[in-house]
PDB file of C-alpha atoms in Angstrom:
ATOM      1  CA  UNK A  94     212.222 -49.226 105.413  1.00 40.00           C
ATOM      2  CA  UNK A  95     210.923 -46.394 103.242  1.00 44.00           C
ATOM      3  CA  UNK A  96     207.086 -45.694 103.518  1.00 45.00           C
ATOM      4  CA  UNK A  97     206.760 -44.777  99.179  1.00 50.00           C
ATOM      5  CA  UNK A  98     202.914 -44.628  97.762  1.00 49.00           C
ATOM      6  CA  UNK A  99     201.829 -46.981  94.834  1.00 50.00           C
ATOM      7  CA  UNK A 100     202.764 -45.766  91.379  1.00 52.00           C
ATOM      8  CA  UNK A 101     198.917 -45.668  90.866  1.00 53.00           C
ATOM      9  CA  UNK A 102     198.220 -43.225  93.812  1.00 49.00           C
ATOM     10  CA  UNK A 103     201.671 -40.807  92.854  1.00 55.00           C
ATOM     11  CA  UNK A 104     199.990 -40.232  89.409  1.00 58.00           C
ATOM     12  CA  UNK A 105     196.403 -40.139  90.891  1.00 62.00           C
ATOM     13  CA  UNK A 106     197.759 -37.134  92.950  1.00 64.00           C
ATOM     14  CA  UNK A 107     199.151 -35.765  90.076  1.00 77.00           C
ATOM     15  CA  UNK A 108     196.192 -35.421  88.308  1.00 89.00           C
ATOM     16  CA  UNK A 109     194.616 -32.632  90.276  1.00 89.00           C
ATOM     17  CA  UNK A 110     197.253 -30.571  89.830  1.00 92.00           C
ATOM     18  CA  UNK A 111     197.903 -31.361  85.873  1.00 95.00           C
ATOM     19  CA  UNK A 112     194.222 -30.191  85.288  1.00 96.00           C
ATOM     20  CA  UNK A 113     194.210 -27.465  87.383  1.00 96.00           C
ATOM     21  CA  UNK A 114     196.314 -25.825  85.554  1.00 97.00           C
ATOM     22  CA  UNK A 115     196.212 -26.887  82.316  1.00 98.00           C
ATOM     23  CA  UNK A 116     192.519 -26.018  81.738  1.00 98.00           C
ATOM     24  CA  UNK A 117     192.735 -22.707  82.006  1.00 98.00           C
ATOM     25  CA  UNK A 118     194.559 -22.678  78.959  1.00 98.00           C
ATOM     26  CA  UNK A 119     192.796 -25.758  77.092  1.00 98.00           C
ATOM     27  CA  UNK A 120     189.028 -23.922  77.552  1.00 98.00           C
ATOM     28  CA  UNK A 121     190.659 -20.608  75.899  1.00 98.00           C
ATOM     29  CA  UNK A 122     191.552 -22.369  73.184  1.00 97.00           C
ATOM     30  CA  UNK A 123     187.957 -23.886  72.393  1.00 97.00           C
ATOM     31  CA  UNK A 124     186.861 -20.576  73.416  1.00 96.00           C
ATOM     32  CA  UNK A 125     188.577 -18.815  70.497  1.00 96.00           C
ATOM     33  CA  UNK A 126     186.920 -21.297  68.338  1.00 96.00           C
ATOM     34  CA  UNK A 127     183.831 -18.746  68.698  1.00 95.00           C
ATOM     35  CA  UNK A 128     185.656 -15.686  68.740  1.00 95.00           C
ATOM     36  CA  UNK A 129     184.999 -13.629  65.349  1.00 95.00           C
ATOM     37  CA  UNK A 130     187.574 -12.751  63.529  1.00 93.00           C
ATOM     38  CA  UNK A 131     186.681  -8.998  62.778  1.00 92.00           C
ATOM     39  CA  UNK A 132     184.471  -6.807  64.789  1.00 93.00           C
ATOM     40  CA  UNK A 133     181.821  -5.764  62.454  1.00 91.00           C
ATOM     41  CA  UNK A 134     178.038  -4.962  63.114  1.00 92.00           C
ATOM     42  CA  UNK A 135     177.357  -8.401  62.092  1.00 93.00           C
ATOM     43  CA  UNK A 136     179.615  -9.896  64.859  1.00 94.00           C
ATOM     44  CA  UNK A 137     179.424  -7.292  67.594  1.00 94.00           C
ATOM     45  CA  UNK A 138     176.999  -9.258  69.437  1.00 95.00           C
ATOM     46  CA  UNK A 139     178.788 -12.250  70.082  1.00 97.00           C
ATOM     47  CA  UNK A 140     182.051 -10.241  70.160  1.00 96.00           C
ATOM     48  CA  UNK A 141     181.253  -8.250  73.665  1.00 96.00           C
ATOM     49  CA  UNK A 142     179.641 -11.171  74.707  1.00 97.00           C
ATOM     50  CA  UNK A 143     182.131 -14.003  74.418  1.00 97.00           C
ATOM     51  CA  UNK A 144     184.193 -11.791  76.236  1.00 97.00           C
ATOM     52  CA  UNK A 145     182.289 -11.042  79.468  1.00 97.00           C
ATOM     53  CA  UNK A 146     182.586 -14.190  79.671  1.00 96.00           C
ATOM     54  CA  UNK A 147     186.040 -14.533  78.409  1.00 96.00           C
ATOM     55  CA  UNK A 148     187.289 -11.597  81.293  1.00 96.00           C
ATOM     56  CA  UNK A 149     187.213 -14.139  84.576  1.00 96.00           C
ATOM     57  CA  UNK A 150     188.939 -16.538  82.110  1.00 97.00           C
ATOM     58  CA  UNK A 151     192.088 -15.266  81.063  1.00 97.00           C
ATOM     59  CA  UNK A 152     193.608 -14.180  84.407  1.00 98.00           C
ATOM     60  CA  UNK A 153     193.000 -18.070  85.385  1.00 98.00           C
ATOM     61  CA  UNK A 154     196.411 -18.549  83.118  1.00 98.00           C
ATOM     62  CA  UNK A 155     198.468 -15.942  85.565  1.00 98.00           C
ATOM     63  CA  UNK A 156     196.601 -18.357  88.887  1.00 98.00           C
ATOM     64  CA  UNK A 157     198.099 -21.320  86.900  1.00 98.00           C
ATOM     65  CA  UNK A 158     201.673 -20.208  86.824  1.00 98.00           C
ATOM     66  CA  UNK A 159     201.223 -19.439  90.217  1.00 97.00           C
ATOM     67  CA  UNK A 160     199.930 -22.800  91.077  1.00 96.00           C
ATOM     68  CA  UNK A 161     202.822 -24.123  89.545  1.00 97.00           C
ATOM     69  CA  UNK A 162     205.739 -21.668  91.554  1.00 97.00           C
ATOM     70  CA  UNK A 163     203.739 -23.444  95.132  1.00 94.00           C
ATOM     71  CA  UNK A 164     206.762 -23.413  97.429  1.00 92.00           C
ATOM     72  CA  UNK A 165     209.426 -21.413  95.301  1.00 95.00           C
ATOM     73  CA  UNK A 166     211.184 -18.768  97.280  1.00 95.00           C
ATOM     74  CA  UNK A 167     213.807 -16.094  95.877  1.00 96.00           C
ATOM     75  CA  UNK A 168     213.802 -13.225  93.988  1.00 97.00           C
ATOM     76  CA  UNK A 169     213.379 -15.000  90.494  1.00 97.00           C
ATOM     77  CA  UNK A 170     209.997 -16.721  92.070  1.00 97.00           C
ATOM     78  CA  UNK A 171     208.608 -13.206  93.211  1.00 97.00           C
ATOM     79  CA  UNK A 172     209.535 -11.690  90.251  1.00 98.00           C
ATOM     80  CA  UNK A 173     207.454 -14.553  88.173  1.00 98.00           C
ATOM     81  CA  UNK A 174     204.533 -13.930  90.353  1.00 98.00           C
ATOM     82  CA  UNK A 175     204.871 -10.236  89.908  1.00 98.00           C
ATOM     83  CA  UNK A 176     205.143 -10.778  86.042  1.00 98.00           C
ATOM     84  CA  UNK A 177     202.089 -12.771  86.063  1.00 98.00           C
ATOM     85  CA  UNK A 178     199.795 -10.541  88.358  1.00 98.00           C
ATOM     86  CA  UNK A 179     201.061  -7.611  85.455  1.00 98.00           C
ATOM     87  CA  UNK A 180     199.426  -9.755  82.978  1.00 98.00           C
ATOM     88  CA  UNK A 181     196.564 -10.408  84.741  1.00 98.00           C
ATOM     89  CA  UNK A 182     195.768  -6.579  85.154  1.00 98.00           C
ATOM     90  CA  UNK A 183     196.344  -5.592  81.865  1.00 98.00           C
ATOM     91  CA  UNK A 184     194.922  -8.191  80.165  1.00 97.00           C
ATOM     92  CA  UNK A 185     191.798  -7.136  81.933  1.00 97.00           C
ATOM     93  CA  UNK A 186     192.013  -4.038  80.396  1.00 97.00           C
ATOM     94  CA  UNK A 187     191.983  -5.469  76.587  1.00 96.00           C
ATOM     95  CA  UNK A 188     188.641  -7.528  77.178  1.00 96.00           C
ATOM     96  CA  UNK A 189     186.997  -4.604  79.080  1.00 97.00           C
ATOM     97  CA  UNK A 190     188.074  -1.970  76.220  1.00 96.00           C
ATOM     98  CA  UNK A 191     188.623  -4.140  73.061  1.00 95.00           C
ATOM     99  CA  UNK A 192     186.286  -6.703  73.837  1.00 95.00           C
ATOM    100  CA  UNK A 193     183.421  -5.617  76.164  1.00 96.00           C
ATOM    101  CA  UNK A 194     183.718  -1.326  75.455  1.00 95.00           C
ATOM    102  CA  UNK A 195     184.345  -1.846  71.942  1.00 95.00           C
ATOM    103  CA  UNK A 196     182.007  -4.372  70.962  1.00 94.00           C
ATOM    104  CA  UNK A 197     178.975  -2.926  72.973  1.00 94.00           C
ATOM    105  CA  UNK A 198     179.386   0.217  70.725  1.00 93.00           C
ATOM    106  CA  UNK A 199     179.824  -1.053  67.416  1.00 94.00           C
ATOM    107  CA  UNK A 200     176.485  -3.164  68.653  1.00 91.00           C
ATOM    108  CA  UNK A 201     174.471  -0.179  69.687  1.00 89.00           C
ATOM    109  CA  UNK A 202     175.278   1.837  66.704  1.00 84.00           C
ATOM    110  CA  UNK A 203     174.998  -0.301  64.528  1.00 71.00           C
ATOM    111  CA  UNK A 204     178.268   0.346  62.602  1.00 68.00           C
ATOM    112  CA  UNK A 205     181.722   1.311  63.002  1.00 70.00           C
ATOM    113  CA  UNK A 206     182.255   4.598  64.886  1.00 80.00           C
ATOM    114  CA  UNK A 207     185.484   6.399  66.128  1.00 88.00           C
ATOM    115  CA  UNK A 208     184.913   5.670  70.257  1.00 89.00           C
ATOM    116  CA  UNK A 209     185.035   1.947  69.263  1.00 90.00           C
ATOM    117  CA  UNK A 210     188.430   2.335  67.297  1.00 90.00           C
ATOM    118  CA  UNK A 211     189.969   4.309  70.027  1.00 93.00           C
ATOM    119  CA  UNK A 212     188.656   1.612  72.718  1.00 93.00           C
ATOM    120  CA  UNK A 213     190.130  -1.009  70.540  1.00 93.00           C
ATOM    121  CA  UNK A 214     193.353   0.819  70.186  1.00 95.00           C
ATOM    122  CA  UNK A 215     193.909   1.653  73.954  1.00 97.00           C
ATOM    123  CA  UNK A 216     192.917  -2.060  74.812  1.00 95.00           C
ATOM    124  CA  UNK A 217     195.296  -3.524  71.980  1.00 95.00           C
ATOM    125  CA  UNK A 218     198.072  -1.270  73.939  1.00 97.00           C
ATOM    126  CA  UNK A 219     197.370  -2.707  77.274  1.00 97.00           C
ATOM    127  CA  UNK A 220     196.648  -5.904  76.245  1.00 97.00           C
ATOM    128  CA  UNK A 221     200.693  -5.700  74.826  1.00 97.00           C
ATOM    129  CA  UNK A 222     202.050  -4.993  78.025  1.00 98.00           C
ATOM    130  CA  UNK A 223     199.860  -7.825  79.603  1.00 98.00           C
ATOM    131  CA  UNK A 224     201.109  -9.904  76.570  1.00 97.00           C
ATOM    132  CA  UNK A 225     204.591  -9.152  77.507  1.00 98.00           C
ATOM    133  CA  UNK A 226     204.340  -9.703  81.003  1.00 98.00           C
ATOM    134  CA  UNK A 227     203.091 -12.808  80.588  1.00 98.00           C
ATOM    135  CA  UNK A 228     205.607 -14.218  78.545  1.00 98.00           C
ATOM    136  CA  UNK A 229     208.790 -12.582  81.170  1.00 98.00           C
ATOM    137  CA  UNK A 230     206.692 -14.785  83.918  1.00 98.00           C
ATOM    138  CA  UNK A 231     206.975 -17.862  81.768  1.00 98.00           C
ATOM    139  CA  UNK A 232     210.157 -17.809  81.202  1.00 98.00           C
ATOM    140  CA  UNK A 233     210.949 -17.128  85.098  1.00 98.00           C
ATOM    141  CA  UNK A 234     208.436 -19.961  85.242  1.00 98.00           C
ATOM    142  CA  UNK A 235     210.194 -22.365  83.073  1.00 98.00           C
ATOM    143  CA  UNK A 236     213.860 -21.516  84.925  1.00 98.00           C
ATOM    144  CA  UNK A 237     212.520 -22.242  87.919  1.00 97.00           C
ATOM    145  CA  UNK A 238     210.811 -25.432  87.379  1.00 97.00           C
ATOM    146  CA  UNK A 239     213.852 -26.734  85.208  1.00 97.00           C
ATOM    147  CA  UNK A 240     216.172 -25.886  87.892  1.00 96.00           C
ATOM    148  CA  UNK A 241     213.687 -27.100  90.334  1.00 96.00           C
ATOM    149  CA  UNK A 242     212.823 -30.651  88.859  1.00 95.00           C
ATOM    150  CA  UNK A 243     215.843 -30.934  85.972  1.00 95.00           C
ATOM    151  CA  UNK A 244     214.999 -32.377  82.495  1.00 96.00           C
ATOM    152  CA  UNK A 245     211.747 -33.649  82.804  1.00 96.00           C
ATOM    153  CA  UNK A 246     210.230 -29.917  83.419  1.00 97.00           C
ATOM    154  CA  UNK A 247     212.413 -29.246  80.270  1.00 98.00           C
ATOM    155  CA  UNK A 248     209.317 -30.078  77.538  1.00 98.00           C
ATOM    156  CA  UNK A 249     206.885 -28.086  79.337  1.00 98.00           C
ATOM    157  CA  UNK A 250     209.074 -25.328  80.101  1.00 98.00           C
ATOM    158  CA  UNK A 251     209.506 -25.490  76.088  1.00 98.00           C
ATOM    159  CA  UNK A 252     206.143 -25.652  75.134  1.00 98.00           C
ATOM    160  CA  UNK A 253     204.829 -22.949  77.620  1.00 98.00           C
ATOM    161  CA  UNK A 254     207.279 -20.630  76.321  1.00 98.00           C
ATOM    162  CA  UNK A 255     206.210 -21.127  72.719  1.00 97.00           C
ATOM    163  CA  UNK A 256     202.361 -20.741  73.405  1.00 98.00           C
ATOM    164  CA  UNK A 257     203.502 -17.333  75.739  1.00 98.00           C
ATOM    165  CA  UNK A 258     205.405 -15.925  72.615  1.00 97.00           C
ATOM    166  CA  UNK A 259     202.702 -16.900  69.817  1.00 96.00           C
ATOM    167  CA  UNK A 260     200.442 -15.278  72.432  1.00 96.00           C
ATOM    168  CA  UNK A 261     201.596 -11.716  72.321  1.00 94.00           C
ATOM    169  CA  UNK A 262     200.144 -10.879  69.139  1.00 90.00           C
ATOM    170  CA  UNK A 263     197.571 -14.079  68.284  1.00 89.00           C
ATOM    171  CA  UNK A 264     195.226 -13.611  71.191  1.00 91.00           C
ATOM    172  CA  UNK A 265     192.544 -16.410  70.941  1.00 93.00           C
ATOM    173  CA  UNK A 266     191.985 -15.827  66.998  1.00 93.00           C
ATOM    174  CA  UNK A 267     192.357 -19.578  65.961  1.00 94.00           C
ATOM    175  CA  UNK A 268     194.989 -21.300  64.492  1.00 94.00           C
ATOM    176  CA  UNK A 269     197.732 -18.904  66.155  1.00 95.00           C
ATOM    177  CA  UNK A 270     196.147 -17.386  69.015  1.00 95.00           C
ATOM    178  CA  UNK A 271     193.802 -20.975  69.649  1.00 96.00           C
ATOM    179  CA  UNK A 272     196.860 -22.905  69.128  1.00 97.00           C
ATOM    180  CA  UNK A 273     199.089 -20.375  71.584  1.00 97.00           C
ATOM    181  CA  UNK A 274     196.688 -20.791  74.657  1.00 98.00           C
ATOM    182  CA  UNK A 275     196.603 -24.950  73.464  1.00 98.00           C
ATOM    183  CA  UNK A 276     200.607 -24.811  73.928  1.00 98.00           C
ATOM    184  CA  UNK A 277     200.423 -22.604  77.430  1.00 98.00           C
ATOM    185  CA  UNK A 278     197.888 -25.141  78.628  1.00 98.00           C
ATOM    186  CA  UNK A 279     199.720 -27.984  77.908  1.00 98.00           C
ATOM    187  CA  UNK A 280     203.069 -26.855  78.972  1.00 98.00           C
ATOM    188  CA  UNK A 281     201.338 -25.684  82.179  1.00 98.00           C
ATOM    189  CA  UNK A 282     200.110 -29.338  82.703  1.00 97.00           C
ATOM    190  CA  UNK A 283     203.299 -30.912  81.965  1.00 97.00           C
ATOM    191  CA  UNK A 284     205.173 -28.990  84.186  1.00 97.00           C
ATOM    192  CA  UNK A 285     203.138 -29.975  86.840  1.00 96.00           C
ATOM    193  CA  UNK A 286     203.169 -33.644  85.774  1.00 96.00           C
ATOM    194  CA  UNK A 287     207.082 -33.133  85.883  1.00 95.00           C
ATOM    195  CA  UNK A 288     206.905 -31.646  89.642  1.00 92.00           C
ATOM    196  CA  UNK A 289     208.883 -33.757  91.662  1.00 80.00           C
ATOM    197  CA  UNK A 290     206.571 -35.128  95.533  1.00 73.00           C
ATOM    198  CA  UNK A 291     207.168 -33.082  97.942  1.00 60.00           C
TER     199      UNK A 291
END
């Protein structure tokens, strides 16, 4: 005789996991909702301040994919992490140049100047490379898990990719970026809702 948990408790212990890592993604997206669309003297207020805010935020999405590789050995699992931790560095650098850097200026002169351009231009750089690292760890991401727990990691997998490659160049700018970080959220959480027990 097998000892096997209720239905009710398996998805109960689920849900931990499912919301762990999908809200890092899901409270992005409403946070774009705020984000302006152009940094202007107008909107250079709230621009370096959404993302002080915003720059213990995003690296939450590289914790999430390594929530979700919990127990995966190999050389495709450390090269996921790896791909992850990339993003989470130079992501950093965008909101701290582009966001924080760039914004404070523009606020404190009151208009556009040259600093804040070059700021914006070295984050926008960085940012790409954090961009592109995150997508290469969702892929290695997705592999895994579909290998890992077969077709029902397969949707997730899917939908994480497409938020990671709408993500390169929408940010959090809604719809694309907003929608993006919606996808990685949700493909996040349904990847964990496809993890087979332990």
């Amino acid at each position: 005789m097998t000892d096997t948990a209720p239905t009710g408790v398996t998805t109960r212990r689920r849900v931990g996991p499912v919301v762990a890592v999908a809200a890092p993604g899901l409270v992005l997206a409403v946070a774009g909702l705020f984000h302006p669309r152009a940094l202007a003297p107008s909107t250079a207020t709230l621009w370096w301040n959404l993302h002080v805010v915003l720059l213990p935020l995003f690296p939450l999405l590289a914790v999430a994919l390594w929530v979700l590789l919990r127990g995966e050995r190999g050389v495709l699992a450390w090269l996921a992490r790896i791909a992850a931790y990339g993003y989470a560095a130079f992501y950093t650098a965008l909101d701290v140049l582009a966001g924080i850097g760039a914004g404070y200026l523009v606020d404190e002169a009151r208009g556009g100047s040259q600093e804040a351009n070059d700021l914006r231009a070295l984050g926008n750089d960085l940012g790409m490379i954090g961009s592109w690292s995150f997508l290469v760890a969702t892929v290695l991401v997705g592999v895994l898990l579909v290998r890992r727990d077969g077709r029902a990691a397969l949707p997730g997998a899917v939908i994480l990719f497409g938020g990671a490659a709408n993500f390169l160049h929408g940010h959090i700018y809604w719809p694309s970026g907003g929608l993006a970080v919606l996808a990685i959220g949700v493909g996040c959480g349904a990847l964990a809702y496809a993890a087979r027990p332990a």
